[in-house]
JSON list of C-alpha atoms in Angstrom, two decimals:
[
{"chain": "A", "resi": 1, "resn": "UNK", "atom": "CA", "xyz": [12.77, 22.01, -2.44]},
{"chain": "A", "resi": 2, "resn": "UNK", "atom": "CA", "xyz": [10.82, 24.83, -3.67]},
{"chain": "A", "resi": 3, "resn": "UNK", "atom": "CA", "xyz": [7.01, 25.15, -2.30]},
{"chain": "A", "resi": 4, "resn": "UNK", "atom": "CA", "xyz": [5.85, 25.02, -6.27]},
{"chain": "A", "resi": 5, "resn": "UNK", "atom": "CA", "xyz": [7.75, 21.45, -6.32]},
{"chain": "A", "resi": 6, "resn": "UNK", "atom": "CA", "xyz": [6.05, 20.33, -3.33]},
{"chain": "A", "resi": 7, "resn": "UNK", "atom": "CA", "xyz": [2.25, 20.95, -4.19]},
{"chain": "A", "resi": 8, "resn": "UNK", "atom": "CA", "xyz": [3.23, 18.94, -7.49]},
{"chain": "A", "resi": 9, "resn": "UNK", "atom": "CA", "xyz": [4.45, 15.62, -5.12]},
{"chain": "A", "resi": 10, "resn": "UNK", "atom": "CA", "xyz": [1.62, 16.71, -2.56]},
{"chain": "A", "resi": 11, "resn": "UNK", "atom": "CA", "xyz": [-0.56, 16.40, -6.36]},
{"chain": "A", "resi": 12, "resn": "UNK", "atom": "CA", "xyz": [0.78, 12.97, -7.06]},
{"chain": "A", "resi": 13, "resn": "UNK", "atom": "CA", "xyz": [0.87, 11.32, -3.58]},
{"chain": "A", "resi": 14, "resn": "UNK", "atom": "CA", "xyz": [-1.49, 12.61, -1.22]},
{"chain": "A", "resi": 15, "resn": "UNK", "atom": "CA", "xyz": [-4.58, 13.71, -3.32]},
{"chain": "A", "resi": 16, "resn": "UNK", "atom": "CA", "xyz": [-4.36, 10.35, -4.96]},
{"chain": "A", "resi": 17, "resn": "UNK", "atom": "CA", "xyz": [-4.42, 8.35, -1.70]},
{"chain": "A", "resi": 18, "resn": "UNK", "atom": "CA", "xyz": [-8.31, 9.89, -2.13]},
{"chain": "A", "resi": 19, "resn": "UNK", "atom": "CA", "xyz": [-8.39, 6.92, -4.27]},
{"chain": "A", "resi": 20, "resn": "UNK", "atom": "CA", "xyz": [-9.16, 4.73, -1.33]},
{"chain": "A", "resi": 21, "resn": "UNK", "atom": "CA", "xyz": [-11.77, 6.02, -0.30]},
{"chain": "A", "resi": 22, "resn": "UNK", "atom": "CA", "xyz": [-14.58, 4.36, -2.06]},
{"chain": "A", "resi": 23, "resn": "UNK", "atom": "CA", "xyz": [-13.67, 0.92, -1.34]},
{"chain": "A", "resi": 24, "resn": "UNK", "atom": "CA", "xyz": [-13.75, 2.45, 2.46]},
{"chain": "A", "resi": 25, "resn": "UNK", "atom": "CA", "xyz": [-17.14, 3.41, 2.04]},
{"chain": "A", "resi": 26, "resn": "UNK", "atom": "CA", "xyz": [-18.29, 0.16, 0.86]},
{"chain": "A", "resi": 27, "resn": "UNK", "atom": "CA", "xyz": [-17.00, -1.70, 3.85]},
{"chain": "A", "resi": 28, "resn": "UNK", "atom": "CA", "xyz": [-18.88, 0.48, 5.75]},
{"chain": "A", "resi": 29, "resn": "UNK", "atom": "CA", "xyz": [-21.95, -0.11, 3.34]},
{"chain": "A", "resi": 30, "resn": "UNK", "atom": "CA", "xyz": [-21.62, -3.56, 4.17]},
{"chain": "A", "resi": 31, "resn": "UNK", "atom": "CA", "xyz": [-20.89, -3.37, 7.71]},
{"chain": "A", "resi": 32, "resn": "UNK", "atom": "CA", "xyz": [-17.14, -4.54, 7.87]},
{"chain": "A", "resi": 33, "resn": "UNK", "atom": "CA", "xyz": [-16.23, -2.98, 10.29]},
{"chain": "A", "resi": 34, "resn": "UNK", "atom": "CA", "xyz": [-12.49, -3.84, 11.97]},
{"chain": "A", "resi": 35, "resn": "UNK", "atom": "CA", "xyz": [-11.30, -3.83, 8.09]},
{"chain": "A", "resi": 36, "resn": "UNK", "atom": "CA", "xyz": [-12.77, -0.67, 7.88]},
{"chain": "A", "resi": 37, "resn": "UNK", "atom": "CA", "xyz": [-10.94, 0.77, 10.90]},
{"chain": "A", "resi": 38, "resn": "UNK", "atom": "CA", "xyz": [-7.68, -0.63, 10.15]},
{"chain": "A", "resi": 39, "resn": "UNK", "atom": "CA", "xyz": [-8.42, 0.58, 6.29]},
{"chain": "A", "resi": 40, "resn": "UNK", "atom": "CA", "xyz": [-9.24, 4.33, 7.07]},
{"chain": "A", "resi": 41, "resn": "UNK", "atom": "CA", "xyz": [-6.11, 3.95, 9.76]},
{"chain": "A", "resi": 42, "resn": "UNK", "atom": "CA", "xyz": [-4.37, 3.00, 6.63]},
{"chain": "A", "resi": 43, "resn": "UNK", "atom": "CA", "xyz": [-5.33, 5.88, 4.52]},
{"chain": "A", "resi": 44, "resn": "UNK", "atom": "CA", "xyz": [-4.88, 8.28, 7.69]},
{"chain": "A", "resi": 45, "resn": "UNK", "atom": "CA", "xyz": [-0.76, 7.20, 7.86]},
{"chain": "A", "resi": 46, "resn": "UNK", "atom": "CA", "xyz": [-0.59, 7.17, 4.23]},
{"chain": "A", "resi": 47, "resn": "UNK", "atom": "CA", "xyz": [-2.08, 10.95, 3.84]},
{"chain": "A", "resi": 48, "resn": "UNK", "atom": "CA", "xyz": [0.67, 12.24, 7.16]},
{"chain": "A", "resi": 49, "resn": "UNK", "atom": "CA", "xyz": [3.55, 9.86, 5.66]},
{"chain": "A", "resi": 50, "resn": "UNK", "atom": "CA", "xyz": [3.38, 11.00, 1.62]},
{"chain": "A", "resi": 51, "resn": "UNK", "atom": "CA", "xyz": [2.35, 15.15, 3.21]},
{"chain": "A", "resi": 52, "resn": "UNK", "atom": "CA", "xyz": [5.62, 14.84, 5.29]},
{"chain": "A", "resi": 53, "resn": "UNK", "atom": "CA", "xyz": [7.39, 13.59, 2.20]},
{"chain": "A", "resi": 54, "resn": "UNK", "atom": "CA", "xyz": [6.18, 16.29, -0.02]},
{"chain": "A", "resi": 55, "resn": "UNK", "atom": "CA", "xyz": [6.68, 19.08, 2.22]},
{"chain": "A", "resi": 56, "resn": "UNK", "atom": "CA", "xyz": [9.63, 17.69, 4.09]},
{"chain": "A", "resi": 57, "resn": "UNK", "atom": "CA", "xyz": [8.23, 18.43, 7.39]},
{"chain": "A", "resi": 58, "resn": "UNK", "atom": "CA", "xyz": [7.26, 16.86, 10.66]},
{"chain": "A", "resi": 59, "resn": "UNK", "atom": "CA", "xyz": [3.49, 15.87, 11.96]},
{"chain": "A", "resi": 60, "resn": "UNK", "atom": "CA", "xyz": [3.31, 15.40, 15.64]},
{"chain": "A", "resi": 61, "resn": "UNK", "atom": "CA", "xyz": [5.80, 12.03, 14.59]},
{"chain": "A", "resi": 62, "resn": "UNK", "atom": "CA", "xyz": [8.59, 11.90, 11.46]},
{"chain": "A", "resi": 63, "resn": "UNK", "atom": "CA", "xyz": [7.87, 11.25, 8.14]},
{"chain": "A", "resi": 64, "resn": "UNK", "atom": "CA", "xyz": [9.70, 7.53, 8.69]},
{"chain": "A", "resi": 65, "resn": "UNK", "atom": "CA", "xyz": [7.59, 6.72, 11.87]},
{"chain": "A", "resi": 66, "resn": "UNK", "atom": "CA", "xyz": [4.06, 7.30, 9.64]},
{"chain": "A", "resi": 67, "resn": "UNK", "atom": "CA", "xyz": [5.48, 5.21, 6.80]},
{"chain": "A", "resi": 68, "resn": "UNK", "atom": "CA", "xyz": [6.32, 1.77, 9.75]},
{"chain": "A", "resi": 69, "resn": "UNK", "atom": "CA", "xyz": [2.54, 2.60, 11.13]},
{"chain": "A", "resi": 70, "resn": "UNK", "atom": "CA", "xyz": [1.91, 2.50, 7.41]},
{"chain": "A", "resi": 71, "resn": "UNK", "atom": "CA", "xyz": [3.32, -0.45, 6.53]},
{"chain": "A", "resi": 72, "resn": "UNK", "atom": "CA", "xyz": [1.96, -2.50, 9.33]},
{"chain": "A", "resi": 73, "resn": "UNK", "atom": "CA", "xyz": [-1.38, -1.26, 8.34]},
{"chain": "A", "resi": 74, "resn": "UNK", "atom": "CA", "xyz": [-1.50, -1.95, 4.59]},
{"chain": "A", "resi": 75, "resn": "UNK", "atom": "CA", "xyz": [-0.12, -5.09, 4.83]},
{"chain": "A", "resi": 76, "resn": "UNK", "atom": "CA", "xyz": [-2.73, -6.40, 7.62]},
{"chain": "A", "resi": 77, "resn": "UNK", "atom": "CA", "xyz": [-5.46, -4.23, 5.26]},
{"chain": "A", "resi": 78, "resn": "UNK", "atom": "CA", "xyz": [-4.47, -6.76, 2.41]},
{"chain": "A", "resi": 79, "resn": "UNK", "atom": "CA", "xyz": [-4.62, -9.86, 4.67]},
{"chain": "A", "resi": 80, "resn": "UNK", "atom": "CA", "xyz": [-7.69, -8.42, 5.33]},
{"chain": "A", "resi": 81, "resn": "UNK", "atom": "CA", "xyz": [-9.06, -8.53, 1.86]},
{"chain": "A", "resi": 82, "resn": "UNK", "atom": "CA", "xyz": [-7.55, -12.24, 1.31]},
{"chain": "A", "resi": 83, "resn": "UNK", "atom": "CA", "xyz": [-9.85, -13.58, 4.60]},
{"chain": "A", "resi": 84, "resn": "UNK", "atom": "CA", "xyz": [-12.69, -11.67, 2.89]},
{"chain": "A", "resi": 85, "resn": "UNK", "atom": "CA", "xyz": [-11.91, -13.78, -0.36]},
{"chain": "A", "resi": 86, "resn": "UNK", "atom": "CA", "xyz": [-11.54, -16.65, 1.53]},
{"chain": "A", "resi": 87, "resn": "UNK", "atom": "CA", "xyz": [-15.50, -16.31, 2.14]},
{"chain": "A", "resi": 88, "resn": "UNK", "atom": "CA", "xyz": [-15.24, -18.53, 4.97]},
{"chain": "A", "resi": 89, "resn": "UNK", "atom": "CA", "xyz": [-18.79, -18.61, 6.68]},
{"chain": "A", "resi": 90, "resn": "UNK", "atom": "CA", "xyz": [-18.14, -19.33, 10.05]},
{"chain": "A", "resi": 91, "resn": "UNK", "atom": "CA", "xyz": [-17.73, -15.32, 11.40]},
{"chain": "A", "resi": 92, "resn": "UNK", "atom": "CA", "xyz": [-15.67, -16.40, 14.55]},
{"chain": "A", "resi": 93, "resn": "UNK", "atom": "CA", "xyz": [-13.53, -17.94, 12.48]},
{"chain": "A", "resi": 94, "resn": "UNK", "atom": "CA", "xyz": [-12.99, -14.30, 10.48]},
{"chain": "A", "resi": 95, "resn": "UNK", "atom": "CA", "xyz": [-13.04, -12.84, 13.53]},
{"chain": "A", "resi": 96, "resn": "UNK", "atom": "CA", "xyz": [-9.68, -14.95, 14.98]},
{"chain": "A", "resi": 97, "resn": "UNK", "atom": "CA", "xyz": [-8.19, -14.33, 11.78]},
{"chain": "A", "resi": 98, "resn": "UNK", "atom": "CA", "xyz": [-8.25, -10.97, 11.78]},
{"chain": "A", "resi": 99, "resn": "UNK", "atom": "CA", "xyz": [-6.89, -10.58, 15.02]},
{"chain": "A", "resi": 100, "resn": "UNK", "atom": "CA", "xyz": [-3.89, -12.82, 14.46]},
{"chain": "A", "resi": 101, "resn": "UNK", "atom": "CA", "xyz": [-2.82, -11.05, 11.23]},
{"chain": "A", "resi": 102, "resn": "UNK", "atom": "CA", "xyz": [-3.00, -7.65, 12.38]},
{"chain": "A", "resi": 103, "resn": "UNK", "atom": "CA", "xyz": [-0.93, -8.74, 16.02]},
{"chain": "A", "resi": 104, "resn": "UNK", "atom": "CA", "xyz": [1.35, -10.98, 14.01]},
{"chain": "A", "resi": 105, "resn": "UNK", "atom": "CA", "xyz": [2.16, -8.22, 11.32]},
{"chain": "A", "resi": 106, "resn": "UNK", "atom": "CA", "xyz": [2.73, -5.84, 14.08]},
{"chain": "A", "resi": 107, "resn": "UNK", "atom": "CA", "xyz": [5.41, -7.93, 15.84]},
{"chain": "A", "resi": 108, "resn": "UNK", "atom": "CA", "xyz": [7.12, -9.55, 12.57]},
{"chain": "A", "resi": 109, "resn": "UNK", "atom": "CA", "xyz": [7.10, -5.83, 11.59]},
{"chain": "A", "resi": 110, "resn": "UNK", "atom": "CA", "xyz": [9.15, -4.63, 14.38]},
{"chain": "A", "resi": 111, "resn": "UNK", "atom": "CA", "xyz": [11.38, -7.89, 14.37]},
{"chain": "A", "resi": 112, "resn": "UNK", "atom": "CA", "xyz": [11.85, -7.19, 10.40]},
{"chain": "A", "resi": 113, "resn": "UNK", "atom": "CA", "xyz": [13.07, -3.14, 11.01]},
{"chain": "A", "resi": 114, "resn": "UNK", "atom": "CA", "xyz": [9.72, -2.83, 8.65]},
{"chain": "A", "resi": 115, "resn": "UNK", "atom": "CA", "xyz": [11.97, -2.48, 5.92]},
{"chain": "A", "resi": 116, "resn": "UNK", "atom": "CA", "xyz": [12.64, -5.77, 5.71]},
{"chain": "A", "resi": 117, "resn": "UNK", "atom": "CA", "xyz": [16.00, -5.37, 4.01]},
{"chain": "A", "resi": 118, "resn": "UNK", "atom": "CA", "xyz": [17.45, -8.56, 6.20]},
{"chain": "A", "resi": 119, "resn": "UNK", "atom": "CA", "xyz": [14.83, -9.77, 7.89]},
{"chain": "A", "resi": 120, "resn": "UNK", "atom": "CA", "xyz": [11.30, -11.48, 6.60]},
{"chain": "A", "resi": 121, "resn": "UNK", "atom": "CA", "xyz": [9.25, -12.50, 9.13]},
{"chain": "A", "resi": 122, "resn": "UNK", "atom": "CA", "xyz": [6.66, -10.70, 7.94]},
{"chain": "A", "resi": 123, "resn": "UNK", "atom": "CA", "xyz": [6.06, -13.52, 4.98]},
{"chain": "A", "resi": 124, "resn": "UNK", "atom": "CA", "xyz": [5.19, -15.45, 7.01]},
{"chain": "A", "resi": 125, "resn": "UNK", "atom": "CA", "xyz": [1.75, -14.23, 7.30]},
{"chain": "A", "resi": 126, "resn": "UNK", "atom": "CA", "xyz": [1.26, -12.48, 4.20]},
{"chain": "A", "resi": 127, "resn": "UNK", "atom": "CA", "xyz": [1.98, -16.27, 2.61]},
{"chain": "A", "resi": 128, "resn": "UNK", "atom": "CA", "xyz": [-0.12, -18.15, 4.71]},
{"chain": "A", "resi": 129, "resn": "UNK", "atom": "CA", "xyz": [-3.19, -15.79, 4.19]},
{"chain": "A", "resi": 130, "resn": "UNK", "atom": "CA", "xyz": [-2.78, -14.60, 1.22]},
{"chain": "A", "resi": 131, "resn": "UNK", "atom": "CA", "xyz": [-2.71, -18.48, -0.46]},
{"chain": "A", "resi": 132, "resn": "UNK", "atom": "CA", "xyz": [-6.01, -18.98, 2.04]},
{"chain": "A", "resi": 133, "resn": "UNK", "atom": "CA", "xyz": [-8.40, -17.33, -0.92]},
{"chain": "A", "resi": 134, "resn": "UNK", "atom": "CA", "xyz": [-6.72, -19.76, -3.99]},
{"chain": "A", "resi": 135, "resn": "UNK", "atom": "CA", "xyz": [-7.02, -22.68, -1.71]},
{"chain": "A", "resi": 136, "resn": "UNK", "atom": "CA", "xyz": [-10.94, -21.94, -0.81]},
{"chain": "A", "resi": 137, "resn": "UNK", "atom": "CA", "xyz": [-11.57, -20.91, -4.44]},
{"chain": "A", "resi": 138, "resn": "UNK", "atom": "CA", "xyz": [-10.57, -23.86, -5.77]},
{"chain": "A", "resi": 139, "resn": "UNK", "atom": "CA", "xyz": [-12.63, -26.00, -3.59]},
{"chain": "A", "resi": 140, "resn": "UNK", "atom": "CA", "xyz": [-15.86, -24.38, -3.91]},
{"chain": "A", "resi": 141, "resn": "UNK", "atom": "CA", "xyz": [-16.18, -20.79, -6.43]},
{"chain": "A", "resi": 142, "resn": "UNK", "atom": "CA", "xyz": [-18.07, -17.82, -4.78]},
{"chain": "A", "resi": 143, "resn": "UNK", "atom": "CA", "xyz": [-16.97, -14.96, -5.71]},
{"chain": "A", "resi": 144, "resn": "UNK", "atom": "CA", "xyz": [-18.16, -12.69, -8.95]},
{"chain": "A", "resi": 145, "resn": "UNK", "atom": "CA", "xyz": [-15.85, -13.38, -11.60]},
{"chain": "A", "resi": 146, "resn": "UNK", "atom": "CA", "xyz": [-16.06, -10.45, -13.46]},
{"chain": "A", "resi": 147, "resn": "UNK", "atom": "CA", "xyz": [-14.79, -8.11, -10.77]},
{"chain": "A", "resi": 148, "resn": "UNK", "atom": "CA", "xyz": [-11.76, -10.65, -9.61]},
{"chain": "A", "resi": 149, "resn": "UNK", "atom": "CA", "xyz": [-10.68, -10.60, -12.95]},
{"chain": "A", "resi": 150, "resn": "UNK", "atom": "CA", "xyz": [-10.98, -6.28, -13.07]},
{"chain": "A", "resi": 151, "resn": "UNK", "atom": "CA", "xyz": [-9.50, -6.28, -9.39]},
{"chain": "A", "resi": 152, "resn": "UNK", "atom": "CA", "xyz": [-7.09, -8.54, -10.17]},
{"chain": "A", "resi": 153, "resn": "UNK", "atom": "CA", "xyz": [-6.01, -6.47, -13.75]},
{"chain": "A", "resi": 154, "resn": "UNK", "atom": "CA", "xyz": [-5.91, -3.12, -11.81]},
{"chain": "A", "resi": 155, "resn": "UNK", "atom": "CA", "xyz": [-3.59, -5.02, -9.02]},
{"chain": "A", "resi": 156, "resn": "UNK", "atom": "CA", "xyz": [-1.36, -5.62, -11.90]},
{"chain": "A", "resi": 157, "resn": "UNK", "atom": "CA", "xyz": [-1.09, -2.38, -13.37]},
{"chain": "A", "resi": 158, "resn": "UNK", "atom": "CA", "xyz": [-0.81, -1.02, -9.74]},
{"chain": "A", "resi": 159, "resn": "UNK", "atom": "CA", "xyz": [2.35, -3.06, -9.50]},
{"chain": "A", "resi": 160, "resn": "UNK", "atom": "CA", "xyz": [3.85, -1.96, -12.45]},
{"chain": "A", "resi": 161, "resn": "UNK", "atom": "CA", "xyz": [3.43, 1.60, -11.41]},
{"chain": "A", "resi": 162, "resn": "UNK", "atom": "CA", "xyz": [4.90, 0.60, -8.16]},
{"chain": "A", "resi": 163, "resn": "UNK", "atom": "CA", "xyz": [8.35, -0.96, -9.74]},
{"chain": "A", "resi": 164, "resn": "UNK", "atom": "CA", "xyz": [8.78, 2.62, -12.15]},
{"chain": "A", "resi": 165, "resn": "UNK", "atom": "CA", "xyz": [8.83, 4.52, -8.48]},
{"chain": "A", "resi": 166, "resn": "UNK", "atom": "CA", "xyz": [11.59, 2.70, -7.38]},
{"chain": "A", "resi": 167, "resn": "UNK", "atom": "CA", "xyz": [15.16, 3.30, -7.98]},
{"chain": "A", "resi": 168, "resn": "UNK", "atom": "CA", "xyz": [15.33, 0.87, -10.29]},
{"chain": "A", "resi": 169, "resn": "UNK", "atom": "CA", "xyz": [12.94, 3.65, -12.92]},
{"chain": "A", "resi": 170, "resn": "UNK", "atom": "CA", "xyz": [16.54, 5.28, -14.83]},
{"chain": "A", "resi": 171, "resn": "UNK", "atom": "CA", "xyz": [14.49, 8.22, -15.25]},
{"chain": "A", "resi": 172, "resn": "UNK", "atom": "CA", "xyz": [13.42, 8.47, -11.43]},
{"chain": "A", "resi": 173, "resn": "UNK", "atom": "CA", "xyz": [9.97, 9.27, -9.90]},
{"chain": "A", "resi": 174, "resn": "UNK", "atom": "CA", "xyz": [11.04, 13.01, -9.13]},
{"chain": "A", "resi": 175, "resn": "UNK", "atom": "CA", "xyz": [7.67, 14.32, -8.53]},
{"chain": "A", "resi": 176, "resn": "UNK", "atom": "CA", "xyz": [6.32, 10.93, -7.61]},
{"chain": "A", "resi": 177, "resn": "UNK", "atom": "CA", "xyz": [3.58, 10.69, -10.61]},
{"chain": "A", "resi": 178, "resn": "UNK", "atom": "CA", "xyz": [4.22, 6.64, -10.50]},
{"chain": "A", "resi": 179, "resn": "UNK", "atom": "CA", "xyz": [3.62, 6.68, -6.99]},
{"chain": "A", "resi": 180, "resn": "UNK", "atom": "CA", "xyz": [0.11, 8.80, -7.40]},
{"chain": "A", "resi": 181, "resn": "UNK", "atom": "CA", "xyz": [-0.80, 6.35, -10.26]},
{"chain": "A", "resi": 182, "resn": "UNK", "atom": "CA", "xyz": [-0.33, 3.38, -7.84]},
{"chain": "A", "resi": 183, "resn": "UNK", "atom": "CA", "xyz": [-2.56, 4.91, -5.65]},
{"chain": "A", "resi": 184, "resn": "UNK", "atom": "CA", "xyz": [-5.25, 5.04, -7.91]},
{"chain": "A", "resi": 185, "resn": "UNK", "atom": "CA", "xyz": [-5.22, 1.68, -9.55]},
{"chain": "A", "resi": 186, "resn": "UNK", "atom": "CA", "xyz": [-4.95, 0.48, -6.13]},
{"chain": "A", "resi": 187, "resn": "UNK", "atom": "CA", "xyz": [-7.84, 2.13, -4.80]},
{"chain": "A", "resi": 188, "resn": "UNK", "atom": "CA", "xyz": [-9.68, 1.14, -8.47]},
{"chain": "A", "resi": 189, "resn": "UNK", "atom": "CA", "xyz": [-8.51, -2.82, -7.23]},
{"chain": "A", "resi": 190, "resn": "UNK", "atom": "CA", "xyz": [-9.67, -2.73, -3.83]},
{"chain": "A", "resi": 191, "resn": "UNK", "atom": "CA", "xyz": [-13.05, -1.45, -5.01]},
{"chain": "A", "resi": 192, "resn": "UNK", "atom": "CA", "xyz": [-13.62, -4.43, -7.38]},
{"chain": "A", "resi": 193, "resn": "UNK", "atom": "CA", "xyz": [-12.34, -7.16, -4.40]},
{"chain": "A", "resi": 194, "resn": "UNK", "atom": "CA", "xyz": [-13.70, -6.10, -1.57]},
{"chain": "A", "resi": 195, "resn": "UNK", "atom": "CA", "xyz": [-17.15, -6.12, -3.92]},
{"chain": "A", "resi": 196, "resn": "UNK", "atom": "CA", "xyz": [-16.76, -9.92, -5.17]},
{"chain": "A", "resi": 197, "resn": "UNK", "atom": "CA", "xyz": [-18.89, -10.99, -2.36]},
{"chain": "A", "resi": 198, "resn": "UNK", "atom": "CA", "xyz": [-21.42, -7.84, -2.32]},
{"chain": "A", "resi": 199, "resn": "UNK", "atom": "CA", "xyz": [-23.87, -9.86, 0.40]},
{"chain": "A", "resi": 200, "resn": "UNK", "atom": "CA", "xyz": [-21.58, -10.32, 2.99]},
{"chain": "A", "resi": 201, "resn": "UNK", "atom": "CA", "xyz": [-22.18, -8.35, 6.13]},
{"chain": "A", "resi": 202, "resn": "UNK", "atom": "CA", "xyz": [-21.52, -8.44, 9.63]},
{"chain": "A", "resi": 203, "resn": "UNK", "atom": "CA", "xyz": [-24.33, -7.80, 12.25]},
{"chain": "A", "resi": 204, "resn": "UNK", "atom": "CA", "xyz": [-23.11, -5.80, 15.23]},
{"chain": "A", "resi": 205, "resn": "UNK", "atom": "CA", "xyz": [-23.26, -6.87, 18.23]},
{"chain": "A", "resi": 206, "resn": "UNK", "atom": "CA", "xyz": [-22.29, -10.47, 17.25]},
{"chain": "A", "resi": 207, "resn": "UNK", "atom": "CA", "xyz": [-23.81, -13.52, 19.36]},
{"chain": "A", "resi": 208, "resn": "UNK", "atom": "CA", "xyz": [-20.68, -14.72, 20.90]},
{"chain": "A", "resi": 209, "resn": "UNK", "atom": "CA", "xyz": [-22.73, -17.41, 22.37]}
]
C-alpha cells in the first residue's frame, strides 16, 4: 500500500476517532470519572488499532492485539453509558455496576476469542445492562428528551455507516470513509447521551461510610 493511500485511511479512521473527544470532556466536566478513564482508554486503542491498520505497521503490540483491548473497552464504555441512563441514585450501586461490567466483559471477551464468531458470552452483559435504562425509563422518566431522541438518531445513522464497512458493502470500504463516518456520528451520539442527565456528578473522594 502506497504511503499516499495510507494518509487517506489514516484521514478516515484515525482523525475521525477525534470525534470522541467532546463527549470525553464532558465526563470530565461532570466529574465521571472511571467512565472517563475507560472512555479515553477507549479512544487511546482505537487511535494505535485504526494507525496500525492504515499504515500496516506495529506499535509496541499488533494491530489485532489493540483492536481485543479495543473491543473490551468500547463495549464496557457503552455499558457505561446504559448505567448512566439508568439514573439510578444510589452511587454505590453505580459504583458495583461498573465494576462488574468492565471485569465481566473482560473475561466473556477472552472466553468469546473477542470476535465472537462462535462464542457469545459477551451478551450476556451487554443484554442485561443495556435493557437496565428502558426498564428504569419506563418506571419513572428523567432524562431530557430532546437529546435521547438526537443521541438516539445519530446511533442509528452510526449503525448504518457501520453495516456499509463491512463486507457485506459490494462496493467495499477501501479507504475506510464508512468507518470515519461511524466515528463521527458516534462521537455526535455519545455527546447527546452522556448529556441527558447534565446534573449528575460524582464527588471525589466518595463517603464509603
Amino acid at each position: 500500500m502506497g504511503l499516499l493511500e495510507g494518509l487517506v485511511k489514516f484521514l478516515f479512521e484515525v482523525v475521525s476517532d477525534l470525534a470522541l473527544v467532546p463527549s470525553l470532556l464532558l465526563l470530565l466536566r461532570n466529574r465521571r470519572h472511571f467512565e472517563m478513564f475507560i472512555g479515553v482508554g477507549c479512544v487511546s486503542s482505537a487511535v494505535l488499532y485504526n494507525t496500525c491498520n492504515a499504515f500496516q505497521v506495529s506499535i509496541f503490540l499488533t494491530e489485532e492485539h489493540w483492536h481485543m483491548m479495543n473491543n473490551v473497552l468500547t463495549i464496557s464504555y457503552f455499558l457505561f453509558l446504559c448505567i448512566h441512563l439508568a439514573h439510578l441514585k444510589d452511587e454505590m450501586t453505580n459504583i458495583i455496576l461498573r465494576y462488574l461490567v468492565f471485569a465481566s466483559v473482560t473475561v466473556f471477551q477472552l472466553r468469546d476469542g473477542f470476535w465472537m464468531e462462535s462464542s457469545y458470552w459477551t451478551y450476556i452483559p451487554c443484554i442485561c445492562i443495556g435493557a437496565l435504562p428502558v426498564w428504569r425509563q419506563t418506571q419513572k422518566p428523567t432524562l431530557v428528551k430532546h437529546r435521547i431522541m438526537s443521541g438516539l438518531g445519530f446511533a442509528g445513522a452510526a449503525g448504518v455507516c457501520f453495516l456499509f464497512n463491512l463486507d457485506i458493502n459490494p462496493f467495499g470500504d477501501f479507504y475506510r470513509f464508512w468507518h470515519g463516518a461511524a466515528h463521527v456520528l458516534v462521537g455526535a451520539a455519545l455527546w447527546q447521551l452522556w448529556g441527558a442527565i447534565e446534573s449528575k456528578k460524582t464527588e471525589l473522594p466518595l463517603d464509603w461510610g
